[in-house]
Amino acid sequence: MTNIQELIRAVAEADSPARMVAAVQKLAAAKDPVAIPTLIASFGYNNPGAAVAAVTGLTELGEIAVPQLLENIDDYNYGARAYSIRTLAAIGDPRALEVLLTASATDFAPTVRRAAAKGLGFLQWHKLAQSDCTTAQVRAMDALLALTQDGDWSIRYAAIVGLQALAKIPELQSSIEVKFEEMLASDPEKAIRARVLLAQSPDK
Amino acid sequence: MIEPGAEEYLVESTQPLTPEQATANLRSPDLSLRYYAAWWLGRFRVRSTEAVDALIAALEDEADRTELGGYPLRRNAARALGKIGNVRAVPALIGCLECSDFYVREAAAQSLEMLRDPSAATPLMQLLEGGVAAAIQVPGRPHLTQPYEAVLEALGAIGATEAIPLIQPFIEHPVPRVQCAANRAMYQLAKDPQYGEHLVKVLNDSNLQLRRVALGDLGAIGYIAAADAIANATVENSFKLIALKGLLESQLNQESEALSLSDDAIRVLNLMDSLL
């Protein structure tokens, strides 16, 4: 059994992109909360293989990784930020709501905004107190409804994916269906209308 | 082989303009204002008759020159006319294919690709004269004798099947990007999967730029068999999404007027979802 500190050191000492990927993969596979800061740091190495391995590892660790993910979002590196947001979206912990709302609306990087928009649809609402839940869901929906007007087709696309998930909540369903009809009638992009069509027939 | 740096400079110096002001600025005594206005009209796709006329006139500009004899304003005007998409610009753009400035010829070929007017096929084919043997690097410059990539892509987009014998040899051109362009055009013209498969192989190349080029090509030709390879390529998700959107749109175009989703279209949509 390898000591977790050795695995962490292997990441620090990796001297080629391939060794970095291998070291992060091993560290992620250890599923040890001690590894969380190192895994988050690897988002910033401009090494997609390592970053994807770290996303997987952190997602498997789940909610225990959320506070550090929220505290360590890299404001100066949008590549790293996208991986943080993607991980938070995949874990689905509703403590990420504020961060996802802000990122989806105001980040300059489309990749960050898309990840946040999708994530807003897949938060685990049942983890919230009953009294907070409806407010939070409506805020997520309103943010996504606003994004369906964005000039960037890929942002609108991500908003549809988020809204499709939210439409399973009975209180939100009718507002979302109205928006989908509107997009189907007026969105200039065929690809967007196709995604709406898929959202309207979720059995596919 | 795009002109280095131009786009970044222009984005940084963004200043408020109106379509009328930008059109008027094309004749400003300040050459930098003309240059910026031409870019701006293309960026915001200003389709007014006045703007198109002024841009066509700018293709013959003599005032704005670089030390090497280039025509910066003509380059930007040629690019803008492609984005605006008015076929009235076709004859003037064809004229630009003979310009002494490589980047003007490149911009004209790229815009003719967007305009897809069959009358451009023969003049574009003339730039392939001499074949692969003539397609060599210009000494001291970062480009070949002609904008081969843009010419090959344009001929493919226009559907110029008569150009097949001229295009096919470029599959063996030593520059990988030119090979990609030739495969892209050949797939569009001959519909033979071997050309699509060549582009799929490039997705595993060690060069990131080249992988991005291949993604763009696969999206442009809508090669549906590449869907999974695109989703798994080691390239930024934004590029993969655009390529998959190209695949999706070519699926949707094959279907009837009323939008309906084939199994292939749904498969592509699911891949796109996974890249958000």
Coordinates of C-alpha atoms in Angstrom, one line a residue, chain A residues 35-186:
Chain A
A35 CA -5.4 14.5 -1.7
I36 CA -8.1 17.2 -2.3
P37 CA -5.8 20.3 -2.4
T38 CA -3.3 18.6 -4.7
L39 CA -6.1 17.4 -7.0
I40 CA -7.6 20.9 -7.2
A41 CA -4.1 22.4 -7.9
S42 CA -3.7 20.1 -10.8
F43 CA -6.6 22.0 -12.6
G44 CA -4.0 24.8 -13.1
Y45 CA -1.2 22.7 -14.8
N46 CA -2.6 23.1 -18.3
N47 CA -2.6 19.4 -18.6
P48 CA -6.1 18.2 -19.7
G49 CA -5.4 14.5 -18.9
A50 CA -4.4 15.3 -15.4
A51 CA -7.3 17.7 -14.9
V52 CA -9.8 15.2 -16.1
A53 CA -8.4 12.6 -13.7
A54 CA -8.6 15.1 -10.9
V55 CA -12.3 15.9 -11.8
T56 CA -13.1 12.2 -11.6
G57 CA -11.3 11.8 -8.3
L58 CA -12.9 14.8 -6.7
T59 CA -16.3 13.9 -8.0
E60 CA -15.9 10.4 -6.4
L61 CA -14.9 12.0 -3.1
G62 CA -18.2 14.0 -3.3
E63 CA -19.4 16.5 -0.8
I64 CA -16.4 16.3 1.4
A65 CA -14.5 18.1 -1.4
V66 CA -17.0 20.9 -1.9
P67 CA -15.8 23.4 0.7
Q68 CA -12.2 23.4 -0.7
L69 CA -13.5 23.4 -4.3
L70 CA -15.6 26.5 -3.5
E71 CA -12.7 28.3 -1.7
N72 CA -10.1 27.6 -4.3
I73 CA -11.7 28.7 -7.6
D74 CA -9.0 30.2 -9.7
D75 CA -10.0 33.7 -10.7
Y76 CA -7.1 34.2 -13.0
N77 CA -7.1 30.9 -15.0
Y78 CA -10.3 30.2 -16.8
G79 CA -9.2 26.7 -17.8
A80 CA -8.7 25.8 -14.2
R81 CA -11.9 27.5 -13.2
A82 CA -13.9 25.5 -15.7
Y83 CA -12.6 22.3 -14.1
S84 CA -13.6 23.5 -10.7
I85 CA -17.1 24.4 -11.9
R86 CA -17.4 21.1 -13.8
T87 CA -16.5 19.2 -10.6
L88 CA -19.0 21.2 -8.5
A89 CA -21.7 20.6 -11.1
A90 CA -20.9 16.8 -11.2
I91 CA -21.0 16.5 -7.4
G92 CA -24.3 18.5 -7.3
D93 CA -24.0 19.7 -3.8
P94 CA -26.4 22.7 -3.4
R95 CA -23.8 24.7 -1.5
A96 CA -22.4 25.4 -4.9
L97 CA -25.6 27.3 -6.0
E98 CA -24.3 30.8 -5.5
V99 CA -21.0 30.0 -7.3
L100 CA -22.9 28.4 -10.2
L101 CA -25.3 31.3 -10.5
T102 CA -22.5 33.8 -10.6
A103 CA -20.4 31.8 -13.0
S104 CA -23.2 31.1 -15.4
A105 CA -24.2 34.7 -15.6
T106 CA -21.0 36.7 -15.4
D107 CA -17.9 34.6 -16.3
F108 CA -16.2 35.8 -19.5
A109 CA -15.3 32.2 -20.5
P110 CA -18.0 30.3 -22.3
T111 CA -16.6 27.0 -21.1
V112 CA -17.1 28.1 -17.5
R113 CA -20.6 29.4 -18.2
R114 CA -21.7 26.2 -19.9
A115 CA -20.5 24.0 -17.1
A116 CA -22.3 26.2 -14.6
A117 CA -25.5 26.3 -16.6
K118 CA -25.6 22.5 -16.9
G119 CA -24.8 22.2 -13.2
L120 CA -27.7 24.4 -12.1
G121 CA -30.0 21.8 -13.4
F122 CA -28.5 18.9 -11.5
L123 CA -28.1 20.1 -7.9
Q124 CA -29.3 17.6 -5.2
W125 CA -32.2 19.8 -3.9
H126 CA -33.2 17.2 -1.3
K127 CA -30.1 18.2 0.7
L128 CA -31.6 21.6 1.3
A129 CA -34.0 22.4 4.1
Q130 CA -37.6 22.4 2.8
S131 CA -38.0 26.1 3.4
D132 CA -34.9 27.0 1.3
C133 CA -35.5 24.5 -1.5
T134 CA -38.2 26.2 -3.5
T135 CA -36.4 29.6 -3.5
A136 CA -33.2 28.0 -4.6
Q137 CA -34.9 26.0 -7.4
V138 CA -36.7 29.1 -8.7
R139 CA -33.4 31.1 -8.7
A140 CA -31.7 28.4 -10.7
M141 CA -34.6 28.3 -13.1
D142 CA -34.7 32.1 -13.6
A143 CA -30.9 32.2 -14.2
L144 CA -31.3 29.5 -16.9
L145 CA -34.3 31.1 -18.5
A146 CA -32.2 34.3 -18.8
L147 CA -29.4 32.4 -20.5
T148 CA -31.8 31.1 -23.2
Q149 CA -31.5 34.7 -24.6
D150 CA -27.7 34.7 -24.7
G151 CA -26.0 35.5 -28.0
D152 CA -23.7 32.5 -27.8
W153 CA -25.5 29.4 -29.1
S154 CA -23.4 27.1 -26.8
I155 CA -24.6 29.0 -23.7
R156 CA -28.3 28.6 -24.8
Y157 CA -27.6 24.9 -25.5
A158 CA -26.3 24.4 -21.9
A159 CA -29.3 26.3 -20.5
I160 CA -31.6 23.9 -22.2
V161 CA -29.8 21.0 -20.7
G162 CA -30.1 22.5 -17.3
L163 CA -33.8 23.4 -17.8
Q164 CA -34.6 19.9 -19.0
A165 CA -33.5 18.6 -15.7
L166 CA -35.3 21.3 -13.7
A167 CA -38.5 20.5 -15.6
K168 CA -38.9 17.4 -13.6
I169 CA -39.8 19.6 -10.6
P170 CA -43.6 19.9 -10.8
E171 CA -43.7 23.6 -9.7
L172 CA -41.2 24.6 -12.4
Q173 CA -42.5 22.5 -15.2
S174 CA -45.0 24.9 -16.9
S175 CA -42.7 27.9 -17.0
I176 CA -40.0 25.8 -18.6
E177 CA -42.4 24.3 -21.2
V178 CA -43.5 27.7 -22.2
K179 CA -39.9 28.8 -22.8
F180 CA -39.1 25.6 -24.8
E181 CA -42.1 26.3 -27.1
E182 CA -40.9 29.9 -27.6
M183 CA -37.3 28.7 -28.4
L184 CA -38.6 26.1 -30.8
A185 CA -40.5 28.8 -32.7
S186 CA -37.9 31.5 -32.7

